Amino acid sequence: MSDVQTYPVTVTVNGKKIQRFVESRTLLIHFLREELNLTGSHIGCETSHCGACTVEIDGTSVKSCTMFAVQANGAVVNTVEGLANSDGTLHALQEGFRQMHGLQCGFCTPGMLMRAKVLLSENPDPTEEEIRHGIAGNLCRCTGYQNIVKAIQYAAAKLNGRTYQEAAE
Amino acid sequence: MIPGQFVYHRPASIAEAVAVLAAHGDEARPLSGGHSLIPMMKLRMATPEHLVDLAGISELKGISQQGQTIVIGAMTTQADLIKSDLLASALPIIRETSLQIADPQIRTKGTIGGNVANGDPGNDMPGLMQCLGATYHLSGASGERTVAARDFYQGAYFTSLDVGEILTSISIPVPPAGHGYAYEKLKRKIGDYATAATAVILTMADGKVATCSIALTNVSSTPLFAEEAAQLCLGTSLDAATLKAAGEAAKSISDPAADGRGTAEYRREMAGVVTARALAKAASRAMKGA
């Protein structure tokens, strides 16, 4: 199949400009994981349901298993590998997931973190209900979501200069 | 879960897109948000040889008001609909409906044009567009034409859209200020298609229904414009007997398939329930607005 047509793609991934030639049918998740070796974004269901492949594209949340890499030409893409602060310290969300036990097996975590990042950029101080609706496209089969919600509340508090206070149960 | 090979096209204008689609006929498919087509391609249930990505066509995007009509470009995403201040004030039922479609990531990519043109009976916008009396603007090699949303759907995935034609925009007459509205969708979980759903737009005068429009989602192979149910409501205060009669009228035109959401009987019953709920909610909003 030496005559397979490829297409030029230029994307900025985690701040770095990347130029590659890709097959039209290459899904963005495969491009990130196999071409760029960014294996933080996970392939869960492959059917647009689970959200483990969620990345940030031009400031929005996208399931990268349901988009071709060629469609991302010209876009700014951020994955979980680019989430930590440049000095190596954890992003407020990563810190929140750690402090509040927002993960168990960790498979959904990259997608949860990247979805939560965009959620907090659009709505810096969400209510619990807004958080739950905001992560409705990300499935977690371990935590029951409670600690993920708390982790996002922790991050929102920190980014707003407050200390997170757990609500009494 | 890797799609078959295809040639990728990214036209910059409607004219260019239509020309590429015309050149390849049945072997080409337009790509809008891709959240119906790409999953089908991954399953190899759709194997287009040419994919015409409409994302680069700026004239297909945006929401504007022209007199008493709202015009929405086909490539306007669900997220754009939700964020629009113009729609929030003039046509709040669109935001209410969009928020009940899929999940945030999918609403980032999913477009109103793709939702209405795909002909999937599970999609929510077709019924809403029938309720609102919307008009679809189509463009193809032989020119432009318009088709009413109420005439567009012929069967599951079978619409008035000809091969090579694309839907470019939707025009919607603005309902009167103070109208009541509701999109009531019964679903098993967030992201699911409707077990049954109903869109209602109505106006009230002196506590009585003055105008009323009702359409149903996912209880037949096409959306259903429920004309008789709406007629029954006119001149009433939407008392319990009227709500029951309108629900019965909605049930009588429903013909749902049995699926994971329930038996055909259950889903038909739910078409009546959500219709009564939507009417009651729309009426209470109209009363508050008055």
Coordinates of C-alpha atoms in Angstrom, one line a residue:
Chain A
M1 CA 0.0 0.0 0.0
S2 CA 2.8 2.4 -0.9
D3 CA 0.4 4.6 -2.7
V4 CA -1.7 5.5 0.3
Q5 CA -2.3 9.2 0.3
T6 CA -1.2 11.2 3.3
Y7 CA -2.1 14.7 4.4
P8 CA 0.1 17.4 6.1
V9 CA -1.0 18.2 9.6
T10 CA 0.4 21.1 11.7
V11 CA -0.7 21.1 15.3
T12 CA 0.5 22.7 18.5
V13 CA 0.6 20.0 21.1
N14 CA 1.3 21.0 24.7
G15 CA 3.0 24.2 23.5
K16 CA 5.1 22.5 20.9
K17 CA 4.5 22.9 17.2
I18 CA 4.3 19.5 15.4
Q19 CA 4.3 18.8 11.7
R20 CA 3.5 15.4 10.3
F21 CA 1.9 13.6 7.4
V22 CA -1.0 11.4 8.3
E23 CA -3.5 9.1 6.7
S24 CA -6.9 10.6 6.5
R25 CA -8.4 7.8 8.6
T26 CA -5.9 8.2 11.4
L27 CA -7.9 9.1 14.5
L28 CA -6.6 11.9 16.7
I29 CA -6.2 9.6 19.7
H30 CA -4.0 7.2 17.6
F31 CA -2.0 10.2 16.3
L32 CA -1.3 11.4 19.8
R33 CA -0.5 7.9 21.3
E34 CA 1.3 6.2 18.4
E35 CA 2.8 9.0 16.4
L36 CA 3.7 11.4 19.2
N37 CA 4.1 8.8 22.0
L38 CA 1.7 10.8 24.2
T39 CA 0.1 7.8 25.9
G40 CA -1.5 9.8 28.7
S41 CA -4.8 10.1 26.8
H42 CA -6.5 6.7 27.0
I43 CA -8.5 4.6 24.6
G44 CA -11.4 3.2 26.7
C45 CA -14.6 2.4 24.8
E46 CA -13.7 3.7 21.3
T47 CA -17.4 4.6 20.9
S48 CA -17.5 8.2 22.1
H49 CA -19.1 7.2 25.4
C50 CA -16.4 6.9 28.1
G51 CA -14.4 10.2 27.7
A52 CA -11.0 8.6 28.6
C53 CA -9.6 10.0 25.4
T54 CA -10.7 13.6 26.2
V55 CA -8.2 16.3 25.2
E56 CA -8.4 20.1 25.0
I57 CA -8.6 21.5 21.5
D58 CA -8.6 25.3 21.1
G59 CA -10.0 25.7 24.6
T60 CA -12.8 23.1 24.2
S61 CA -13.2 19.5 25.3
V62 CA -13.2 16.9 22.6
K63 CA -13.2 13.1 22.6
S64 CA -10.2 12.4 20.5
C65 CA -11.4 8.9 19.4
T66 CA -14.2 10.6 17.4
M67 CA -12.1 13.0 15.4
F68 CA -9.6 12.5 12.6
A69 CA -6.1 13.9 13.1
V70 CA -6.5 15.9 9.8
Q71 CA -9.5 17.7 11.3
A72 CA -7.1 19.1 14.0
N73 CA -4.9 20.8 11.4
G74 CA -4.0 24.2 12.7
A75 CA -5.4 23.6 16.2
V76 CA -3.9 24.0 19.7
V77 CA -4.1 20.6 21.4
N78 CA -3.4 20.0 25.1
T79 CA -3.1 16.6 26.7
V80 CA -2.6 15.5 30.3
E81 CA 1.2 15.5 29.7
G82 CA 1.0 19.3 29.4
L83 CA -1.1 19.8 32.5
A84 CA 1.5 20.2 35.3
N85 CA 3.0 23.6 35.9
S86 CA 6.3 24.4 34.0
D87 CA 8.3 24.1 37.2
G88 CA 7.1 20.5 37.6
T89 CA 4.6 21.2 40.4
L90 CA 1.2 19.7 40.1
H91 CA -1.7 21.6 38.5
A92 CA -4.4 22.5 41.0
L93 CA -6.6 19.7 39.5
Q94 CA -3.8 17.1 39.8
E95 CA -3.3 18.2 43.4
G96 CA -7.0 18.0 44.0
F97 CA -7.3 14.4 42.6
R98 CA -4.3 13.5 44.9
Q99 CA -5.6 15.1 48.0
M100 CA -9.2 14.1 47.7
H101 CA -8.5 10.5 46.4
G102 CA -10.2 11.3 43.0
L103 CA -8.8 8.2 41.4
Q104 CA -8.5 4.5 42.1
C105 CA -7.4 2.6 39.0
G106 CA -6.6 5.8 37.2
F107 CA -7.8 4.8 33.8
C108 CA -10.3 7.6 33.5
T109 CA -8.1 10.2 35.2
P110 CA -6.4 11.8 32.2
G111 CA -9.8 12.4 30.5
M112 CA -11.3 13.6 33.8
L113 CA -8.5 16.1 34.4
M114 CA -8.6 17.5 30.9
R115 CA -12.4 17.8 30.9
A116 CA -12.3 19.4 34.3
K117 CA -9.6 21.9 33.1
V118 CA -12.0 23.2 30.4
L119 CA -15.0 23.1 32.8
L120 CA -13.2 25.4 35.2
S121 CA -12.0 27.7 32.5
E122 CA -15.6 28.1 31.4
N123 CA -17.1 28.2 34.9
P124 CA -14.4 29.0 37.5
D125 CA -16.6 28.4 40.5
P126 CA -19.1 25.6 39.6
T127 CA -21.7 24.2 41.9
E128 CA -21.6 20.5 42.7
E129 CA -24.5 20.0 40.2
E130 CA -22.7 21.9 37.5
I131 CA -19.6 19.8 38.1
R132 CA -21.6 16.6 37.8
H133 CA -23.2 17.8 34.6
G134 CA -19.9 19.0 33.4
I135 CA -18.2 15.6 33.7
A136 CA -21.3 13.7 32.4
G137 CA -19.3 12.6 29.3
N138 CA -16.6 10.9 31.4
L139 CA -17.2 7.5 32.9
C140 CA -15.5 6.2 36.1
R141 CA -16.1 2.7 37.2
C142 CA -14.2 2.9 40.5
T143 CA -14.9 6.0 42.5
G144 CA -18.6 6.5 42.3
Y145 CA -17.7 10.1 41.3
Q146 CA -18.0 11.5 44.8
N147 CA -14.2 12.0 45.2
I148 CA -13.8 13.2 41.7
V149 CA -16.4 15.9 42.3
K150 CA -14.5 16.8 45.6
A151 CA -11.2 16.9 43.7
I152 CA -12.6 19.4 41.2
Q153 CA -14.1 21.5 44.0
Y154 CA -10.7 21.4 45.7
A155 CA -9.0 22.7 42.5
A156 CA -11.7 25.4 42.0
A157 CA -11.2 26.6 45.5
K158 CA -7.4 26.7 45.1
L159 CA -7.6 28.5 41.7
N160 CA -9.9 31.0 43.3
G161 CA -7.5 31.6 46.2
R162 CA -9.6 29.8 48.8
T163 CA -9.0 26.7 51.0
Y164 CA -11.3 23.8 50.1
Q165 CA -13.8 23.0 52.9
E166 CA -15.5 19.7 52.6
A167 CA -19.2 20.0 53.1
A168 CA -20.5 18.2 56.1
E169 CA -22.2 14.9 55.2
Chain B
M1 CA -12.1 0.2 15.2
I2 CA -10.1 1.9 12.4
P3 CA -12.2 3.3 9.5
G4 CA -11.5 2.4 5.9
Q5 CA -9.5 4.6 3.7
F6 CA -11.0 7.7 2.2
V7 CA -9.9 10.8 0.4
Y8 CA -10.2 13.9 2.7
H9 CA -11.5 17.1 1.2
R10 CA -11.7 20.4 3.1
P11 CA -13.5 22.9 0.8
A12 CA -13.6 26.6 1.8
S13 CA -17.0 27.5 0.3
I14 CA -20.5 26.0 -0.1
A15 CA -20.0 26.1 -3.9
E16 CA -16.7 24.2 -3.7
A17 CA -18.3 21.6 -1.3
V18 CA -21.2 21.0 -3.6
A19 CA -18.9 20.6 -6.6
V20 CA -16.8 18.0 -4.8
L21 CA -19.9 16.1 -3.6
A22 CA -21.4 16.2 -7.1
A23 CA -18.2 14.9 -8.7
H24 CA -18.3 11.8 -6.4
G25 CA -22.0 11.1 -6.0
D26 CA -22.9 8.2 -3.8
E27 CA -19.2 7.6 -2.8
A28 CA -18.9 10.9 -1.0
R29 CA -20.3 12.0 2.4
P30 CA -20.3 15.4 4.0
L31 CA -18.7 15.6 7.4
S32 CA -20.0 18.1 10.0
G33 CA -19.5 17.3 13.7
G34 CA -18.8 13.7 12.8
H35 CA -20.3 12.2 16.0
S36 CA -22.8 10.1 14.0
L37 CA -20.7 9.4 10.9
I38 CA -17.3 8.7 12.4
P39 CA -18.5 6.0 14.8
M40 CA -20.3 4.4 11.8
M41 CA -17.0 4.6 9.8
K42 CA -15.1 3.0 12.7
L43 CA -17.6 0.1 12.6
R44 CA -17.2 0.0 8.8
M45 CA -21.0 0.4 8.6
A46 CA -20.2 3.6 6.6
T47 CA -17.4 3.4 4.1
P48 CA -17.4 6.7 2.1
E49 CA -14.5 6.9 -0.4
H50 CA -14.6 10.7 -0.2
L51 CA -15.2 12.7 3.0
V52 CA -16.0 16.4 2.5
D53 CA -15.3 18.2 5.8
L54 CA -17.5 21.3 6.0
A55 CA -15.6 22.7 9.0
G56 CA -13.6 25.2 6.9
I57 CA -16.7 26.9 5.4
S58 CA -17.3 30.0 7.5
E59 CA -20.6 30.9 5.7
L60 CA -22.1 27.7 7.3
K61 CA -21.6 29.0 10.9
G62 CA -23.4 31.5 13.1
I63 CA -26.7 32.6 14.5
S64 CA -28.4 35.8 13.3
Q65 CA -31.8 37.5 13.5
Q66 CA -33.4 38.8 10.3
G67 CA -36.6 40.6 11.2
Q68 CA -38.9 38.0 12.8
T69 CA -36.7 35.1 11.7
I70 CA -33.7 33.5 13.4
V71 CA -31.2 32.0 10.9
I72 CA -28.8 29.3 12.2
G73 CA -25.9 28.1 10.0
A74 CA -25.7 24.3 9.6
M75 CA -22.2 24.0 11.2
T76 CA -23.2 25.8 14.4
T77 CA -22.4 23.5 17.2
Q78 CA -24.6 22.5 20.1
A79 CA -22.2 24.3 22.4
D80 CA -22.6 27.5 20.3
L81 CA -26.4 27.1 20.5
I82 CA -26.2 26.8 24.3
K83 CA -23.9 29.9 24.6
S84 CA -26.0 32.1 22.4
D85 CA -27.6 35.1 24.2
L86 CA -29.8 35.7 21.1
L87 CA -31.3 32.2 21.3
A88 CA -31.6 32.3 25.1
S89 CA -33.9 35.3 24.8
A90 CA -35.7 34.7 21.5
L91 CA -35.9 30.8 21.4
P92 CA -35.0 29.4 24.8
I93 CA -36.4 26.0 23.8
I94 CA -33.3 25.5 21.6
R95 CA -30.9 25.8 24.6
E96 CA -33.2 23.6 26.7
T97 CA -33.1 20.9 24.0
S98 CA -29.3 21.2 23.3
L99 CA -28.5 20.7 26.9
Q100 CA -30.3 17.3 26.8
I101 CA -28.3 16.1 23.8
A102 CA -25.3 13.8 24.5
D103 CA -22.6 15.2 26.8
P104 CA -20.3 18.3 26.9
Q105 CA -17.6 16.9 24.7
I106 CA -20.0 15.7 22.1
R107 CA -21.8 19.0 22.1
T108 CA -18.5 20.7 21.4
K109 CA -18.4 18.9 18.0
G110 CA -22.0 18.1 17.2
T111 CA -23.8 20.5 14.9
I112 CA -27.4 21.5 14.4
G113 CA -27.1 20.8 10.7
G114 CA -25.8 17.3 11.2
N115 CA -28.4 16.6 13.9
V116 CA -31.4 17.5 11.6
A117 CA -30.0 16.3 8.3
N118 CA -28.9 12.8 9.3
G119 CA -32.4 11.6 9.6
D120 CA -31.8 9.6 12.7
P121 CA -35.1 9.2 14.5
G122 CA -33.2 9.4 17.9
N123 CA -32.0 12.9 17.2
D124 CA -33.7 15.6 19.2
M125 CA -33.5 18.7 16.9
P126 CA -35.7 17.3 14.0
G127 CA -38.8 17.2 16.3
L128 CA -38.0 20.6 17.7
M129 CA -37.7 22.0 14.2
Q130 CA -41.1 20.6 13.3
C131 CA -42.6 22.1 16.4
L132 CA -41.0 25.5 15.6
G133 CA -42.1 25.4 11.9
A134 CA -38.5 25.7 10.7
T135 CA -37.4 25.8 7.1
Y136 CA -34.3 24.0 5.9
H137 CA -32.1 25.6 3.2
L138 CA -30.5 23.0 0.9
S139 CA -27.8 23.5 -1.6
G140 CA -26.7 21.2 -4.4
A141 CA -25.3 21.1 -7.9
S142 CA -28.6 22.0 -9.4
G143 CA -29.1 25.0 -7.1
E144 CA -30.7 26.0 -3.9
R145 CA -34.1 25.1 -2.5
T146 CA -36.0 25.1 0.8
V147 CA -37.9 22.3 2.5
A148 CA -40.1 22.7 5.6
A149 CA -38.9 20.6 8.5
R150 CA -42.4 19.1 8.7
D151 CA -42.0 17.7 5.1
F152 CA -38.3 16.7 5.3
Y153 CA -38.4 13.4 7.0
Q154 CA -39.5 10.3 5.1
G155 CA -38.2 7.4 7.1
A156 CA -35.3 6.4 9.4
Y157 CA -32.1 8.0 7.8
F158 CA -34.3 8.8 4.7
T159 CA -34.9 12.5 4.1
S160 CA -35.7 14.9 1.2
L161 CA -31.9 15.6 0.9
D162 CA -30.7 14.4 -2.5
V163 CA -27.3 12.8 -3.1
G164 CA -24.8 15.6 -3.3
E165 CA -27.0 18.1 -1.5
I166 CA -26.1 19.7 1.8
L167 CA -28.1 21.5 4.3
T168 CA -26.7 25.0 4.7
S169 CA -28.9 26.8 7.2
I170 CA -32.2 26.7 9.1
S171 CA -34.6 29.6 9.4
I172 CA -37.0 29.7 12.3
P173 CA -39.9 32.1 12.8
V174 CA -39.5 33.8 16.3
P175 CA -42.4 32.9 18.6
P176 CA -44.1 35.8 20.2
A177 CA -42.5 37.3 23.4
G178 CA -43.9 35.6 26.5
H179 CA -44.6 32.3 24.7
G180 CA -44.4 29.1 26.8
Y181 CA -42.1 26.4 25.8
A182 CA -40.8 23.0 27.0
Y183 CA -38.7 20.1 25.7
E184 CA -39.5 17.1 27.9
K185 CA -37.2 14.2 27.3
L186 CA -37.5 10.9 29.1
K187 CA -34.1 9.1 28.9
R188 CA -32.4 6.3 30.9
K189 CA -29.2 8.3 31.5
I190 CA -27.4 11.4 30.3
G191 CA -26.3 10.9 26.7
D192 CA -29.0 8.5 25.8
Y193 CA -31.5 8.9 23.0
A194 CA -35.1 9.6 24.2
T195 CA -37.4 6.8 25.3
A196 CA -39.9 9.5 24.2
A197 CA -39.7 13.2 24.0
T198 CA -42.0 16.1 23.2
A199 CA -41.4 19.7 22.2
V200 CA -44.1 22.3 22.9
I201 CA -44.5 26.0 22.0
L202 CA -47.6 27.8 23.0
T203 CA -49.1 31.1 23.7
M204 CA -51.8 31.9 26.3
A205 CA -54.4 34.7 26.3
D206 CA -56.7 35.3 29.3
G207 CA -55.7 31.9 30.8
K208 CA -56.5 30.0 27.6
V209 CA -54.3 28.5 25.0
A210 CA -54.3 30.8 22.0
T211 CA -51.7 29.0 19.8
C212 CA -50.0 25.6 20.3
S213 CA -47.5 23.5 18.4
I214 CA -46.4 20.0 19.4
A215 CA -43.9 17.6 18.0
L216 CA -42.6 14.2 19.1
T217 CA -39.1 12.6 19.1
N218 CA -38.0 9.0 18.7
V219 CA -41.5 7.4 18.9
S220 CA -41.6 6.6 15.1
S221 CA -39.1 6.2 12.2
T222 CA -39.4 10.0 11.8
P223 CA -40.2 12.9 14.1
L224 CA -43.9 13.5 14.4
F225 CA -45.8 16.8 14.1
A226 CA -48.7 16.3 16.5
E227 CA -51.3 18.5 14.9
E228 CA -54.4 16.9 16.4
A229 CA -52.9 17.0 20.0
A230 CA -52.2 20.7 19.5
Q231 CA -55.7 21.4 18.2
L232 CA -57.3 19.8 21.3
C233 CA -55.5 22.3 23.5
L234 CA -56.7 25.5 21.8
G235 CA -59.1 27.5 23.8
T236 CA -58.7 25.4 26.9
S237 CA -56.9 26.2 30.2
L238 CA -55.0 22.9 29.8
D239 CA -57.1 21.3 32.6
A240 CA -56.4 17.7 33.5
A241 CA -58.9 16.4 31.0
T242 CA -57.3 18.3 28.1
L243 CA -53.8 17.2 29.1
K244 CA -55.0 13.6 29.1
A245 CA -56.7 14.0 25.7
A246 CA -53.6 15.6 24.2
G247 CA -51.5 12.8 25.6
E248 CA -53.9 10.3 24.1
A249 CA -53.7 12.1 20.7
A250 CA -49.9 12.0 20.8
K251 CA -50.0 8.3 21.7
S252 CA -52.3 7.5 18.8
I253 CA -49.8 8.7 16.2
S254 CA -46.8 7.1 17.9
D255 CA -45.3 3.9 16.5
P256 CA -42.2 3.2 18.5
A257 CA -40.0 0.2 18.1
A258 CA -39.3 -2.0 21.1
D259 CA -35.6 -1.6 22.2
G260 CA -33.4 -1.3 25.2
R261 CA -35.5 1.6 26.4
G262 CA -38.6 -0.5 26.7
T263 CA -41.4 -2.2 24.9
A264 CA -43.3 -0.5 22.1
E265 CA -46.3 -0.3 24.5
Y266 CA -44.3 1.4 27.2
R267 CA -42.6 3.9 24.9
R268 CA -46.0 4.8 23.3
E269 CA -47.4 5.3 26.8
M270 CA -44.4 7.5 27.7
A271 CA -45.1 9.6 24.5
G272 CA -48.4 10.6 26.1
V273 CA -46.8 11.2 29.5
V274 CA -44.0 13.5 28.2
T275 CA -46.5 15.4 26.0
A276 CA -48.8 16.1 29.0
R277 CA -45.7 17.2 31.0
A278 CA -44.4 19.4 28.3
L279 CA -47.8 21.1 27.8
A280 CA -48.1 21.8 31.6
K281 CA -44.6 23.2 31.8
A282 CA -45.0 25.4 28.7
A283 CA -48.3 26.7 30.1
S284 CA -46.8 27.6 33.5
R285 CA -43.9 29.4 31.8
A286 CA -46.3 31.3 29.5
M287 CA -48.4 32.4 32.6
K288 CA -45.2 33.5 34.4
G289 CA -44.1 35.4 31.3
A290 CA -47.4 37.2 30.8

